[in-house]
Amino acid sequence: SSSACTVMVIGFVNAGLMKLEQAIGVVMGSNIGTTVTAQMISFKLETMAMPAIAVGVIISLLAKKSHTRFAAQILIGFGILFMGMGMMAEPLKELKDSETLQSMFHNLSCSPINGSIPFEGVIKAVAAGTMLTVIVQSSSASIGLLLALSGAGLLDIYTSFAILLGDNIGTTITAILASIGSTKAAKRAACAHCIFNLLGTTIMVILLFVEWPGTGHPVFMELVTLVTDGNPFAGENLPRFLANAHTLFNTSCTVMFVGFVGVFAKICRIIIPGEESDIADRPRRLLDQRLLATPSIAIQQTWSELGFMLEQGRCAQSESFQAAIDVENADWTSLNESIRSHEDDIDKLQNAVTKYLSDISMETLNEEQGKIIPHLLHSVNDIERIGDHSMNILRLAKRIRKRELIFSDGAVQQLKQMEQTLDKLFEHCASAIKLVSTESSTEGERIRAEENLGNAKTTHKLLKDLEKEFRKAHVERHESGECNINSGVVFLDLISNMHRVGSHLINIVEAASIAVIGE
């Protein structure tokens, strides 16, 4: 299905996984790939329909592995497709003599009049094919119906071919609908699909009026008959003719235009002007509903969005800590606004990611994907708690400022040491998420994930040891009269919050590492 493929491509471009030029190439290839459906239908495989369904059902019931069940479902789907085509073809043959249908198809007729194909009839037939495909949103479905109509003798070769060209225009509606509300890059990918199909159809319409020497038939249609049995112009083997025409048309257009991908991209950027926004400027941009059809990529994008959330949490934590140890020089107006902005982003993303993970879980997942969803949910909550602890540290900083509390030099140095250790743990966490969001799962990445996990655990242990050590040091300072009780309480709250942030970070590292290494 070129429609399904194009929707996925729009999602990839929207999420920043694919560039416009790459998307145009894939769209061109999908136009060729979708012709396989018409080829299969045209071979009249109705006799294989029931055996295929039966075998598929038996395998599906007995299979233990999910991949085997999926393959069985594909077999069942093909069987139902062929059975449906057979069921549709028989009634259509009975309607061949219907005056109503004959009148309707007569208005679309493209049969030569006095040796010349009527231009008005071609435009009507192309428009009819376009509208039909727009309504059903699948060129494969509309072409399947076209094959049934031509096979039943309700359409002649010229009219069928013109409707076929319209089907190729109509299939672009899916990309257009998928691009609504997406980024400029995604809209440009949909625009490229429209331009490509419109230009190809225009060329083929022109070739309808270019005759093959000696026969008087359109040059492209005559080429198709060379690879089709029988005499399609006499009404023989029309379904095979149309299937071959569909394949040759899309293959020819791709061969003609594949060298002009860059030109298509430039035209699309002119039609849809403006700069492409960066992913970081669009929270929740990665959580594209179009990617749900491919859960592995949707999960990968969720990890990438977690990376964005983590960066927001890291910024909030760092800014609040700096305010706590340097209250005199802090710009409190911008500080409040910045930290609250980070916290709001984290909260909004927590809701968005949680809902997205719920949507992913409704899809058909393999065992590995099913296991990773709970880890992702826990990681989202861990990052949200990091944001909460950052707000706690900000409130402590405000208390220091309001009560004019003073820390001893030793306490300040210990706080800075805790912060430096915590920052290293943030680095390990970011590395873990980056490794899992690449989705390649190579041996080298598994080794790096194991090393990163080991380093993160070491850093987390150091953070815990420092907290214990600094609590004891605080008691000693308090007993010696080096610090007052109010400053001491805030100091203990600060190192406690930083230790808890570290606990959430190591949870995320472990979850991300499991996704790369396995249980």
Short mmCIF file of C-alpha atoms in Angstrom, two decimals:
data_model
loop_
_atom_site.label_atom_id
_atom_site.label_comp_id
_atom_site.label_asym_id
_atom_site.label_seq_id
_atom_site.Cartn_x
_atom_site.Cartn_y
_atom_site.Cartn_z
CA SER A 1 0.00 0.00 0.00
CA SER A 2 1.56 3.27 -1.11
CA SER A 3 -0.92 5.13 1.12
CA ALA A 4 0.24 3.34 4.28
CA CYS A 5 3.87 3.78 3.27
CA THR A 6 3.38 7.50 2.60
CA VAL A 7 1.67 8.07 5.96
CA MET A 8 4.64 6.44 7.68
CA VAL A 9 7.06 8.59 5.68
CA ILE A 10 5.15 11.75 6.67
CA GLY A 11 5.49 10.64 10.29
CA PHE A 12 9.22 10.01 9.90
CA VAL A 13 9.79 13.43 8.32
CA ASN A 14 7.63 15.13 10.95
CA ALA A 15 9.66 13.49 13.73
CA GLY A 16 12.98 14.45 12.12
CA LEU A 17 13.91 10.83 11.33
CA MET A 18 14.04 11.42 7.59
CA LYS A 19 15.03 14.34 5.35
CA LEU A 20 12.80 15.68 2.59
CA GLU A 21 15.01 14.32 -0.19
CA GLN A 22 14.99 10.87 1.39
CA ALA A 23 11.21 10.98 1.75
CA ILE A 24 10.75 11.84 -1.94
CA GLY A 25 12.84 8.82 -2.91
CA VAL A 26 10.78 6.53 -0.68
CA VAL A 27 7.52 7.93 -2.09
CA MET A 28 8.74 7.20 -5.62
CA GLY A 29 9.56 3.64 -4.61
CA SER A 30 6.20 3.18 -2.89
CA ASN A 31 4.42 4.06 -6.14
CA ILE A 32 6.15 1.09 -7.76
CA GLY A 33 5.60 -1.22 -4.79
CA THR A 34 1.84 -0.64 -4.66
CA THR A 35 1.44 -2.08 -8.19
CA VAL A 36 2.10 -5.56 -6.79
CA THR A 37 -1.48 -5.66 -5.47
CA ALA A 38 -2.97 -5.10 -8.92
CA GLN A 39 -0.65 -7.74 -10.39
CA MET A 40 -1.79 -10.35 -7.85
CA ILE A 41 -5.49 -9.54 -8.31
CA SER A 42 -5.22 -9.70 -12.12
CA PHE A 43 -3.95 -13.30 -12.06
CA LYS A 44 -7.37 -14.60 -10.94
CA LEU A 45 -6.25 -16.53 -7.89
CA GLU A 46 -9.79 -16.99 -6.51
CA THR A 47 -9.36 -20.79 -6.45
CA MET A 48 -6.51 -20.35 -3.95
CA ALA A 49 -8.57 -18.12 -1.65
CA MET A 50 -10.19 -20.75 0.58
CA PRO A 51 -7.03 -22.93 0.91
CA ALA A 52 -5.03 -19.82 1.85
CA ILE A 53 -7.59 -18.84 4.50
CA ALA A 54 -7.73 -22.38 5.88
CA VAL A 55 -3.94 -22.77 6.08
CA GLY A 56 -3.62 -19.30 7.62
CA VAL A 57 -6.20 -20.03 10.32
CA ILE A 58 -4.61 -23.36 11.24
CA ILE A 59 -1.12 -21.83 11.51
CA SER A 60 -2.48 -18.89 13.49
CA LEU A 61 -4.14 -21.22 16.02
CA LEU A 62 -1.15 -23.52 16.42
CA ALA A 63 1.71 -20.99 16.25
CA LYS A 64 3.47 -20.11 19.49
CA LYS A 65 5.72 -17.34 18.16
CA SER A 66 4.20 -13.94 17.37
CA HIS A 67 6.11 -13.65 14.06
CA THR A 68 4.57 -16.91 12.85
CA ARG A 69 1.08 -15.70 13.79
CA PHE A 70 1.66 -12.44 11.92
CA ALA A 71 2.71 -14.37 8.81
CA ALA A 72 -0.43 -16.50 9.11
CA GLN A 73 -2.60 -13.37 9.35
CA ILE A 74 -0.99 -12.05 6.16
CA LEU A 75 -1.91 -15.32 4.43
CA ILE A 76 -5.50 -15.04 5.71
CA GLY A 77 -5.63 -11.45 4.45
CA PHE A 78 -4.53 -12.44 0.96
CA GLY A 79 -7.10 -15.24 0.91
CA ILE A 80 -9.91 -12.88 1.90
CA LEU A 81 -8.72 -10.37 -0.71
CA PHE A 82 -8.89 -12.93 -3.54
CA MET A 83 -12.20 -14.31 -2.29
CA GLY A 84 -13.65 -10.79 -2.17
CA MET A 85 -12.51 -10.04 -5.72
CA GLY A 86 -14.18 -13.22 -6.93
CA MET A 87 -17.40 -12.41 -5.10
CA MET A 88 -17.42 -8.90 -6.59
CA ALA A 89 -16.66 -10.00 -10.16
CA GLU A 90 -19.64 -12.35 -10.53
CA PRO A 91 -22.42 -9.82 -9.75
CA LEU A 92 -20.74 -7.23 -11.98
CA LYS A 93 -21.01 -9.58 -14.95
CA GLU A 94 -24.77 -9.77 -14.35
CA LEU A 95 -24.95 -5.96 -14.39
CA LYS A 96 -23.27 -5.72 -17.78
CA ASP A 97 -26.59 -5.14 -19.57
CA SER A 98 -27.86 -2.57 -17.06
CA GLU A 99 -28.97 0.57 -18.92
CA THR A 100 -28.20 2.76 -15.91
CA LEU A 101 -24.58 1.59 -15.69
CA GLN A 102 -24.15 1.74 -19.46
CA SER A 103 -25.37 5.33 -19.45
CA MET A 104 -23.06 6.26 -16.57
CA PHE A 105 -19.98 4.69 -18.17
CA HIS A 106 -20.91 6.15 -21.58
CA ASN A 107 -20.44 9.65 -20.10
CA LEU A 108 -16.90 8.64 -19.11
CA SER A 109 -16.11 6.91 -22.40
CA CYS A 110 -12.71 7.61 -23.93
CA SER A 111 -13.18 5.37 -26.96
CA PRO A 112 -11.92 6.98 -30.18
CA ILE A 113 -14.51 8.92 -32.20
CA ASN A 114 -13.61 9.13 -35.89
CA GLY A 115 -10.17 7.81 -34.97
CA SER A 116 -9.54 10.43 -32.28
CA ILE A 117 -9.71 10.00 -28.50
CA PRO A 118 -12.09 12.62 -27.01
CA PHE A 119 -10.13 14.94 -24.71
CA GLU A 120 -13.25 15.75 -22.66
CA GLY A 121 -13.87 12.05 -22.03
CA VAL A 122 -10.26 11.57 -20.85
CA ILE A 123 -10.58 14.46 -18.37
CA LYS A 124 -13.87 13.06 -17.03
CA ALA A 125 -12.42 9.56 -16.63
CA VAL A 126 -9.27 10.83 -14.91
CA ALA A 127 -11.45 12.94 -12.57
CA ALA A 128 -13.67 9.91 -11.83
CA GLY A 129 -10.63 7.79 -10.94
CA THR A 130 -9.30 10.59 -8.75
CA MET A 131 -12.58 11.05 -6.88
CA LEU A 132 -13.04 7.31 -6.34
CA THR A 133 -9.57 6.98 -4.82
CA VAL A 134 -10.06 10.11 -2.69
CA ILE A 135 -13.24 8.57 -1.27
CA VAL A 136 -11.76 5.13 -0.47
CA GLN A 137 -8.28 6.60 0.26
CA SER A 138 -6.54 3.64 -1.36
CA SER A 139 -5.39 3.33 -4.96
CA SER A 140 -5.09 -0.45 -4.46
CA ALA A 141 -8.79 -0.71 -3.56
CA SER A 142 -9.95 1.54 -6.41
CA ILE A 143 -7.75 -0.25 -8.94
CA GLY A 144 -9.07 -3.60 -7.69
CA LEU A 145 -12.59 -2.35 -8.43
CA LEU A 146 -11.42 -1.08 -11.83
CA LEU A 147 -10.01 -4.52 -12.69
CA ALA A 148 -13.33 -6.12 -11.74
CA LEU A 149 -15.31 -3.65 -13.88
CA SER A 150 -13.06 -4.08 -16.90
CA GLY A 151 -13.03 -7.86 -16.48
CA ALA A 152 -16.84 -7.87 -16.47
CA GLY A 153 -16.85 -5.95 -19.75
CA LEU A 154 -18.36 -2.76 -18.28
CA LEU A 155 -15.37 -0.59 -19.27
CA ASP A 156 -13.35 -0.48 -22.48
CA ILE A 157 -9.56 -0.30 -22.59
CA TYR A 158 -9.32 3.48 -23.18
CA THR A 159 -11.71 4.44 -20.40
CA SER A 160 -10.13 1.95 -17.98
CA PHE A 161 -6.65 3.34 -18.65
CA ALA A 162 -7.78 6.95 -18.10
CA ILE A 163 -9.48 6.01 -14.81
CA LEU A 164 -6.26 4.21 -13.81
CA LEU A 165 -4.34 7.48 -14.28
CA GLY A 166 -6.87 9.25 -12.04
CA ASP A 167 -6.40 6.60 -9.35
CA ASN A 168 -2.73 7.58 -9.15
CA ILE A 169 -3.66 11.21 -8.52
CA GLY A 170 -6.30 10.35 -5.92
CA THR A 171 -3.91 8.32 -3.78
CA THR A 172 -2.09 11.55 -2.82
CA ILE A 173 -5.06 12.53 -0.60
CA THR A 174 -3.77 10.23 2.13
CA ALA A 175 -0.45 12.09 2.33
CA ILE A 176 -2.25 15.44 2.31
CA LEU A 177 -4.52 14.43 5.20
CA ALA A 178 -1.57 12.93 7.11
CA SER A 179 0.40 16.18 6.81
CA ILE A 180 -2.31 18.35 8.38
CA GLY A 181 -0.98 19.83 11.60
CA SER A 182 2.55 18.58 10.94
CA THR A 183 5.82 20.44 10.34
CA LYS A 184 6.76 22.25 7.14
CA ALA A 185 9.07 19.38 6.20
CA ALA A 186 6.21 16.87 6.43
CA LYS A 187 3.92 19.14 4.39
CA ARG A 188 6.64 19.40 1.75
CA ALA A 189 6.90 15.60 1.58
CA ALA A 190 3.14 15.41 0.91
CA CYS A 191 3.49 18.19 -1.66
CA ALA A 192 6.27 16.25 -3.42
CA HIS A 193 3.99 13.20 -3.64
CA CYS A 194 1.27 15.33 -5.29
CA ILE A 195 3.68 16.95 -7.77
CA PHE A 196 5.25 13.62 -8.71
CA ASN A 197 1.93 11.87 -9.38
CA LEU A 198 0.34 14.88 -11.13
CA LEU A 199 3.34 15.35 -13.41
CA GLY A 200 3.48 11.65 -14.29
CA THR A 201 -0.26 11.54 -15.03
CA THR A 202 -0.03 14.68 -17.17
CA ILE A 203 2.70 13.12 -19.30
CA MET A 204 0.65 9.94 -19.75
CA VAL A 205 -2.45 11.92 -20.75
CA ILE A 206 -0.38 13.69 -23.40
CA LEU A 207 0.91 10.32 -24.66
CA LEU A 208 -2.70 9.22 -25.19
CA PHE A 209 -2.73 11.53 -28.19
CA VAL A 210 0.62 10.30 -29.57
CA GLU A 211 -0.05 7.41 -31.95
CA TRP A 212 2.05 4.29 -32.49
CA PRO A 213 3.05 4.14 -36.19
CA GLY A 214 0.94 1.72 -38.19
CA THR A 215 -1.69 0.90 -35.54
CA GLY A 216 -3.12 4.27 -34.59
CA HIS A 217 -3.14 3.23 -30.94
CA PRO A 218 -1.68 5.47 -28.19
CA VAL A 219 2.06 4.87 -27.96
CA PHE A 220 2.23 3.95 -24.24
CA MET A 221 -0.80 1.67 -24.41
CA GLU A 222 0.72 -0.10 -27.41
CA LEU A 223 3.91 -0.68 -25.39
CA VAL A 224 1.87 -2.28 -22.61
CA THR A 225 0.20 -4.68 -25.06
CA LEU A 226 3.66 -5.96 -25.99
CA VAL A 227 3.98 -7.52 -22.51
CA THR A 228 0.32 -8.60 -22.24
CA ASP A 229 -1.17 -11.79 -23.69
CA GLY A 230 -4.01 -11.55 -26.21
CA ASN A 231 -5.35 -8.39 -27.84
CA PRO A 232 -6.46 -5.98 -25.09
CA PHE A 233 -7.71 -3.48 -27.69
CA ALA A 234 -10.26 -6.13 -28.68
CA GLY A 235 -11.30 -6.50 -25.01
CA GLU A 236 -9.12 -9.54 -24.29
CA ASN A 237 -7.28 -9.91 -20.97
CA LEU A 238 -8.07 -6.35 -19.84
CA PRO A 239 -7.29 -6.93 -16.11
CA ARG A 240 -3.76 -8.11 -16.99
CA PHE A 241 -3.34 -5.14 -19.35
CA LEU A 242 -4.33 -2.67 -16.62
CA ALA A 243 -2.08 -4.32 -14.03
CA ASN A 244 0.86 -4.16 -16.44
CA ALA A 245 -0.02 -0.56 -17.38
CA HIS A 246 -0.07 0.38 -13.69
CA THR A 247 3.36 -1.17 -13.09
CA LEU A 248 4.96 0.28 -16.26
CA PHE A 249 3.45 3.71 -15.65
CA ASN A 250 4.81 4.05 -12.10
CA THR A 251 8.15 2.45 -12.98
CA SER A 252 8.59 4.75 -16.00
CA CYS A 253 7.75 7.86 -13.96
CA THR A 254 10.22 6.90 -11.24
CA VAL A 255 12.99 6.22 -13.78
CA MET A 256 12.30 9.59 -15.41
CA PHE A 257 12.23 11.64 -12.22
CA VAL A 258 14.56 9.84 -9.80
CA GLY A 259 17.45 12.02 -10.94
CA PHE A 260 15.46 15.16 -10.12
CA VAL A 261 14.79 14.52 -6.42
CA GLY A 262 16.71 17.67 -5.50
CA VAL A 263 14.64 19.71 -7.97
CA PHE A 264 11.39 18.36 -6.48
CA ALA A 265 12.64 19.30 -3.01
CA LYS A 266 13.48 22.87 -4.13
CA ILE A 267 10.06 23.28 -5.76
CA CYS A 268 8.36 22.08 -2.57
CA ARG A 269 10.37 24.53 -0.46
CA ILE A 270 9.23 27.33 -2.79
CA ILE A 271 5.58 26.26 -2.60
CA ILE A 272 5.77 25.87 1.20
CA PRO A 273 8.31 28.53 2.30
CA GLY A 274 9.84 29.00 5.73
CA GLU A 275 12.52 27.49 7.92
CA GLU A 276 12.20 23.99 9.30
CA SER A 277 11.97 24.17 13.10
CA ASP A 278 14.37 22.24 15.28
CA ILE A 279 13.09 19.26 17.24
CA ALA A 280 14.01 20.97 20.52
CA ASP A 281 11.67 23.83 19.63
CA ARG A 282 8.71 21.47 19.42
CA PRO A 283 8.06 19.44 22.57
CA ARG A 284 5.92 16.41 21.77
CA ARG A 285 6.84 16.69 18.10
CA LEU A 286 8.43 13.24 18.31
CA LEU A 287 5.24 11.63 19.63
CA ASP A 288 3.68 11.33 16.20
CA GLN A 289 0.47 9.28 15.99
CA ARG A 290 1.47 8.20 12.47
CA LEU A 291 4.37 6.23 13.97
CA LEU A 292 2.10 3.99 16.06
CA ALA A 293 1.79 1.62 13.11
CA THR A 294 5.48 0.83 13.64
CA PRO A 295 5.78 0.34 17.43
CA SER A 296 9.56 -0.14 17.37
CA ILE A 297 10.04 3.37 15.94
CA ALA A 298 7.34 4.84 18.18
CA ILE A 299 9.16 3.43 21.25
CA GLN A 300 12.47 4.76 19.94
CA GLN A 301 10.93 8.23 19.54
CA THR A 302 9.53 8.03 23.08
CA TRP A 303 13.04 7.46 24.40
CA SER A 304 14.21 10.49 22.39
CA GLU A 305 11.43 12.58 23.93
CA LEU A 306 12.57 11.37 27.35
CA GLY A 307 15.99 12.74 26.46
CA PHE A 308 14.39 16.15 25.91
CA MET A 309 12.56 15.85 29.24
CA LEU A 310 15.78 14.90 31.00
CA GLU A 311 17.54 17.97 29.60
CA GLN A 312 14.73 20.17 30.96
CA GLY A 313 15.10 18.51 34.36
CA ARG A 314 18.88 18.95 34.27
CA CYS A 315 18.57 22.66 33.48
CA ALA A 316 15.99 23.18 36.24
CA GLN A 317 18.13 21.34 38.79
CA SER A 318 21.32 23.21 37.85
CA GLU A 319 19.68 26.65 37.90
CA SER A 320 17.97 26.08 41.24
CA PHE A 321 21.23 24.81 42.80
CA GLN A 322 23.21 27.83 41.58
CA ALA A 323 20.58 30.09 43.14
CA ALA A 324 20.92 28.24 46.46
CA ILE A 325 24.69 28.72 46.77
CA ASP A 326 24.80 32.27 45.32
CA VAL A 327 21.59 33.99 46.39
CA GLU A 328 23.10 37.47 46.22
CA ASN A 329 23.98 37.39 42.52
CA ALA A 330 20.97 35.39 41.29
CA ASP A 331 18.52 37.08 38.89
CA TRP A 332 15.39 35.94 40.69
CA THR A 333 12.87 37.21 38.16
CA SER A 334 14.34 35.35 35.18
CA LEU A 335 15.29 32.40 37.44
CA ASN A 336 11.70 31.87 38.57
CA GLU A 337 10.43 32.12 35.01
CA SER A 338 13.07 29.76 33.60
CA ILE A 339 12.74 27.01 36.23
CA ARG A 340 8.95 27.10 36.14
CA SER A 341 9.08 26.92 32.34
CA HIS A 342 11.24 23.78 32.56
CA GLU A 343 8.88 22.30 35.13
CA ASP A 344 5.82 23.06 32.99
CA ASP A 345 7.47 21.42 29.96
CA ILE A 346 8.23 18.32 32.01
CA ASP A 347 4.67 18.09 33.37
CA LYS A 348 3.09 18.53 29.93
CA LEU A 349 5.44 15.99 28.41
CA GLN A 350 4.74 13.53 31.22
CA ASN A 351 1.05 13.56 30.30
CA ALA A 352 1.77 13.42 26.56
CA VAL A 353 4.29 10.58 26.84
CA THR A 354 2.08 8.58 29.19
CA LYS A 355 -0.84 8.83 26.76
CA TYR A 356 1.44 7.97 23.83
CA LEU A 357 2.72 4.88 25.63
CA SER A 358 -0.88 3.89 26.29
CA ASP A 359 -1.56 4.21 22.55
CA ILE A 360 1.52 2.12 21.73
CA SER A 361 0.39 -0.60 24.13
CA MET A 362 -2.84 -0.92 22.13
CA GLU A 363 -0.84 -1.91 19.05
CA THR A 364 0.40 -5.43 18.32
CA LEU A 365 3.71 -5.67 20.19
CA ASN A 366 6.29 -8.41 20.37
CA GLU A 367 7.46 -9.72 23.73
CA GLU A 368 10.48 -7.41 23.95
CA GLN A 369 8.44 -4.30 23.13
CA GLY A 370 5.79 -5.28 25.66
CA LYS A 371 8.40 -5.52 28.43
CA ILE A 372 9.96 -2.11 27.72
CA ILE A 373 6.68 -0.11 28.05
CA PRO A 374 6.58 -0.35 31.90
CA HIS A 375 10.24 0.74 32.07
CA LEU A 376 9.41 3.78 29.95
CA LEU A 377 6.46 4.68 32.17
CA HIS A 378 8.63 4.47 35.30
CA SER A 379 11.32 6.59 33.63
CA VAL A 380 8.78 9.29 32.73
CA ASN A 381 7.69 9.46 36.35
CA ASP A 382 11.32 9.54 37.53
CA ILE A 383 12.02 12.59 35.34
CA GLU A 384 8.86 14.29 36.60
CA ARG A 385 10.10 13.73 40.17
CA ILE A 386 13.46 15.31 39.22
CA GLY A 387 11.52 18.43 38.22
CA ASP A 388 9.72 18.39 41.58
CA HIS A 389 13.01 18.17 43.47
CA SER A 390 14.32 21.12 41.45
CA MET A 391 11.34 23.15 42.64
CA ASN A 392 12.12 22.02 46.21
CA ILE A 393 15.69 23.27 45.85
CA LEU A 394 14.36 26.59 44.46
CA ARG A 395 12.11 26.98 47.51
CA LEU A 396 15.10 26.28 49.76
CA ALA A 397 17.08 28.94 47.86
CA LYS A 398 14.29 31.45 48.50
CA ARG A 399 14.35 30.54 52.21
CA ILE A 400 18.12 31.16 52.29
CA ARG A 401 17.58 34.55 50.69
CA LYS A 402 14.62 35.52 52.89
CA ARG A 403 16.27 34.53 56.19
CA GLU A 404 19.72 35.66 55.07
CA LEU A 405 21.21 32.29 55.97
CA ILE A 406 24.95 31.76 55.57
CA PHE A 407 26.81 28.50 54.88
CA SER A 408 30.35 27.84 56.04
CA ASP A 409 33.06 27.52 53.37
CA GLY A 410 33.23 23.79 54.09
CA ALA A 411 29.48 23.39 53.56
CA VAL A 412 29.61 25.30 50.25
CA GLN A 413 32.45 23.11 48.98
CA GLN A 414 30.55 19.96 49.95
CA LEU A 415 27.44 21.18 48.13
CA LYS A 416 29.50 21.88 45.02
CA GLN A 417 31.05 18.42 45.22
CA MET A 418 27.58 16.87 45.45
CA GLU A 419 26.47 18.93 42.45
CA GLN A 420 29.51 17.91 40.36
CA THR A 421 28.88 14.23 41.13
CA LEU A 422 25.19 14.62 40.30
CA ASP A 423 26.09 16.29 37.01
CA LYS A 424 28.22 13.27 36.06
CA LEU A 425 25.23 11.05 36.78
CA PHE A 426 23.13 13.27 34.50
CA GLU A 427 25.74 12.67 31.78
CA HIS A 428 25.53 8.90 32.22
CA CYS A 429 21.73 9.09 32.07
CA ALA A 430 21.77 11.17 28.88
CA SER A 431 24.23 8.70 27.31
CA ALA A 432 22.00 5.75 28.24
CA ILE A 433 18.95 7.37 26.60
CA LYS A 434 20.97 8.30 23.52
CA LEU A 435 22.13 4.68 23.13
CA VAL A 436 18.61 3.23 23.36
CA SER A 437 17.07 5.88 21.08
CA THR A 438 19.37 4.91 18.18
CA GLU A 439 17.58 1.50 17.95
CA SER A 440 20.48 -0.24 16.17
CA SER A 441 21.22 -2.73 19.01
CA THR A 442 24.69 -3.58 17.70
CA GLU A 443 27.18 -5.52 19.79
CA GLY A 444 29.27 -2.36 20.16
CA GLU A 445 26.31 -0.42 21.53
CA ARG A 446 25.49 -3.19 23.99
CA ILE A 447 29.08 -3.08 25.26
CA ARG A 448 28.92 0.72 25.60
CA ALA A 449 25.58 0.43 27.41
CA GLU A 450 27.08 -2.05 29.89
CA GLU A 451 30.08 0.23 30.49
CA ASN A 452 27.84 3.27 30.91
CA LEU A 453 25.61 1.38 33.37
CA GLY A 454 28.65 0.33 35.40
CA ASN A 455 29.98 3.91 35.51
CA ALA A 456 26.54 5.23 36.46
CA LYS A 457 26.25 2.78 39.36
CA THR A 458 29.73 3.78 40.57
CA THR A 459 28.81 7.48 40.39
CA HIS A 460 25.51 6.86 42.17
CA LYS A 461 27.29 4.97 44.96
CA LEU A 462 29.71 7.88 45.30
CA LEU A 463 26.76 10.28 45.58
CA LYS A 464 25.22 8.16 48.35
CA ASP A 465 28.54 7.94 50.20
CA LEU A 466 29.02 11.71 49.91
CA GLU A 467 25.58 12.36 51.38
CA LYS A 468 26.35 10.14 54.38
CA GLU A 469 29.78 11.71 54.81
CA PHE A 470 28.46 15.27 54.58
CA ARG A 471 25.68 14.56 57.08
CA LYS A 472 28.33 13.50 59.58
CA ALA A 473 30.45 16.53 58.73
CA HIS A 474 27.41 18.76 59.29
CA VAL A 475 26.91 17.28 62.79
CA GLU A 476 30.55 18.03 63.57
CA ARG A 477 30.22 21.64 62.34
CA HIS A 478 27.07 22.08 64.36
CA GLU A 479 28.68 20.72 67.53
CA SER A 480 31.70 22.99 67.05
CA GLY A 481 29.43 26.04 66.56
CA GLU A 482 30.67 26.59 63.01
CA CYS A 483 27.09 26.82 61.61
CA ASN A 484 23.70 27.70 63.06
CA ILE A 485 20.75 25.34 63.20
CA ASN A 486 18.66 27.09 60.52
CA SER A 487 21.46 26.92 57.95
CA GLY A 488 22.07 23.30 58.92
CA VAL A 489 18.46 22.28 58.30
CA VAL A 490 18.53 23.82 54.80
CA PHE A 491 21.92 22.22 54.10
CA LEU A 492 20.54 18.77 54.97
CA ASP A 493 17.47 19.36 52.80
CA LEU A 494 19.68 20.37 49.87
CA ILE A 495 21.89 17.26 49.94
CA SER A 496 18.81 15.10 50.53
CA ASN A 497 17.09 16.48 47.42
CA MET A 498 20.24 16.01 45.34
CA HIS A 499 20.57 12.42 46.57
CA ARG A 500 16.96 11.73 45.59
CA VAL A 501 17.54 13.22 42.14
CA GLY A 502 20.45 10.78 41.81
CA SER A 503 18.20 7.86 42.76
CA HIS A 504 15.75 8.77 40.01
CA LEU A 505 18.61 9.14 37.51
CA ILE A 506 20.02 5.67 38.22
CA ASN A 507 16.52 4.22 37.76
CA ILE A 508 16.38 5.77 34.28
CA VAL A 509 19.87 4.54 33.40
CA GLU A 510 18.95 1.00 34.40
CA ALA A 511 15.69 1.10 32.40
CA ALA A 512 17.42 2.45 29.28
CA SER A 513 20.24 -0.08 29.63
CA ILE A 514 17.76 -2.96 29.85
CA ALA A 515 16.26 -1.79 26.53
CA VAL A 516 19.70 -2.10 24.87
CA ILE A 517 21.26 -5.02 26.75
CA GLY A 518 18.13 -7.01 27.66
CA GLU A 519 17.00 -8.37 31.01
#
